[in-house]
Tab-separated table of C-alpha atoms in Angstrom:
chain	number	residue	atom	x	y	z
R	14	MET	CA	24.230	-6.039	-7.292
R	15	LEU	CA	25.609	-9.536	-6.762
R	16	MET	CA	23.686	-9.913	-3.507
R	17	THR	CA	20.445	-9.000	-5.297
R	18	ILE	CA	21.021	-11.663	-7.947
R	19	ILE	CA	21.958	-14.298	-5.367
R	20	THR	CA	18.881	-13.479	-3.280
R	21	PHE	CA	16.626	-13.765	-6.330
R	22	LEU	CA	18.151	-17.089	-7.398
R	23	ILE	CA	17.881	-18.592	-3.916
R	24	GLY	CA	14.234	-17.498	-3.722
R	25	LEU	CA	13.535	-18.983	-7.144
R	26	VAL	CA	15.175	-22.305	-6.270
R	27	GLY	CA	13.277	-22.379	-2.969
R	28	ALA	CA	9.956	-21.806	-4.725
R	29	LEU	CA	10.730	-24.560	-7.229
R	30	LEU	CA	11.655	-26.979	-4.460
R	31	VAL	CA	8.459	-26.260	-2.525
R	32	ALA	CA	6.331	-26.776	-5.643
R	33	PHE	CA	8.242	-29.936	-6.564
R	34	GLY	CA	7.887	-31.307	-3.033
R	35	ALA	CA	4.148	-30.698	-3.126
R	36	TRP	CA	4.014	-32.403	-6.528
R	37	LEU	CA	5.753	-35.469	-5.099
R	38	VAL	CA	3.061	-35.745	-2.421
R	39	PHE	CA	0.115	-35.117	-4.783
R	40	PRO	CA	0.753	-34.023	-8.410
R	41	PRO	CA	-2.055	-31.419	-8.672
R	42	ALA	CA	-0.806	-29.841	-5.437
R	43	GLY	CA	2.458	-28.990	-7.172
R	44	TYR	CA	0.611	-26.941	-9.777
R	45	ILE	CA	-1.511	-25.268	-7.105
R	46	VAL	CA	1.543	-24.336	-5.026
R	47	GLY	CA	3.384	-23.097	-8.123
R	48	GLY	CA	0.395	-20.967	-9.123
R	49	LEU	CA	0.077	-19.509	-5.633
R	50	LEU	CA	3.769	-18.641	-5.597
R	51	CYS	CA	3.379	-16.875	-8.973
R	52	LEU	CA	0.384	-14.926	-7.663
R	53	MET	CA	2.288	-13.894	-4.534
R	54	TRP	CA	5.260	-12.788	-6.660
R	55	SER	CA	2.991	-10.737	-8.925
R	56	PHE	CA	1.242	-9.092	-5.971
R	57	MET	CA	4.488	-8.205	-4.212
R	58	SER	CA	6.049	-6.834	-7.417
R	59	ALA	CA	3.015	-4.670	-8.173
R	60	ARG	CA	2.957	-3.410	-4.606
R	61	ALA	CA	6.659	-2.533	-4.697
R	62	MET	CA	6.212	-0.612	-7.961
R	63	ALA	CA	3.219	1.280	-6.548
R	64	VAL	CA	5.157	2.258	-3.425
R	65	ARG	CA	8.099	3.408	-5.569
R	66	GLU	CA	5.805	5.539	-7.752
R	67	PHE	CA	4.054	6.992	-4.704
R	68	GLN	CA	7.375	7.935	-3.119
R	69	ALA	CA	8.560	9.535	-6.353
R	70	ALA	CA	5.358	11.576	-6.540
R	71	GLN	CA	5.842	12.822	-2.958
R	72	LYS	CA	9.293	14.311	-3.596
R	73	PRO	CA	9.410	18.096	-3.828
R	74	ARG	CA	10.044	19.455	-7.329
R	75	GLY	CA	13.555	20.720	-6.551
R	76	GLU	CA	14.934	17.347	-5.411
R	77	GLY	CA	15.435	15.415	-8.669
């Protein structure tokens, strides 16, 4: 549980630093990078949920 939280926080800080670094170079680039990171996060989350639902649907009825 703790490792999951730490991994999430490190990923979040890394994304913020990348967006901030792009903003320092060219302010609109920071917003573009931040938006792309949000889109990637959304895509990966939706994909993970779909895989989880697919795997749950493939289990035989007797296996809870």
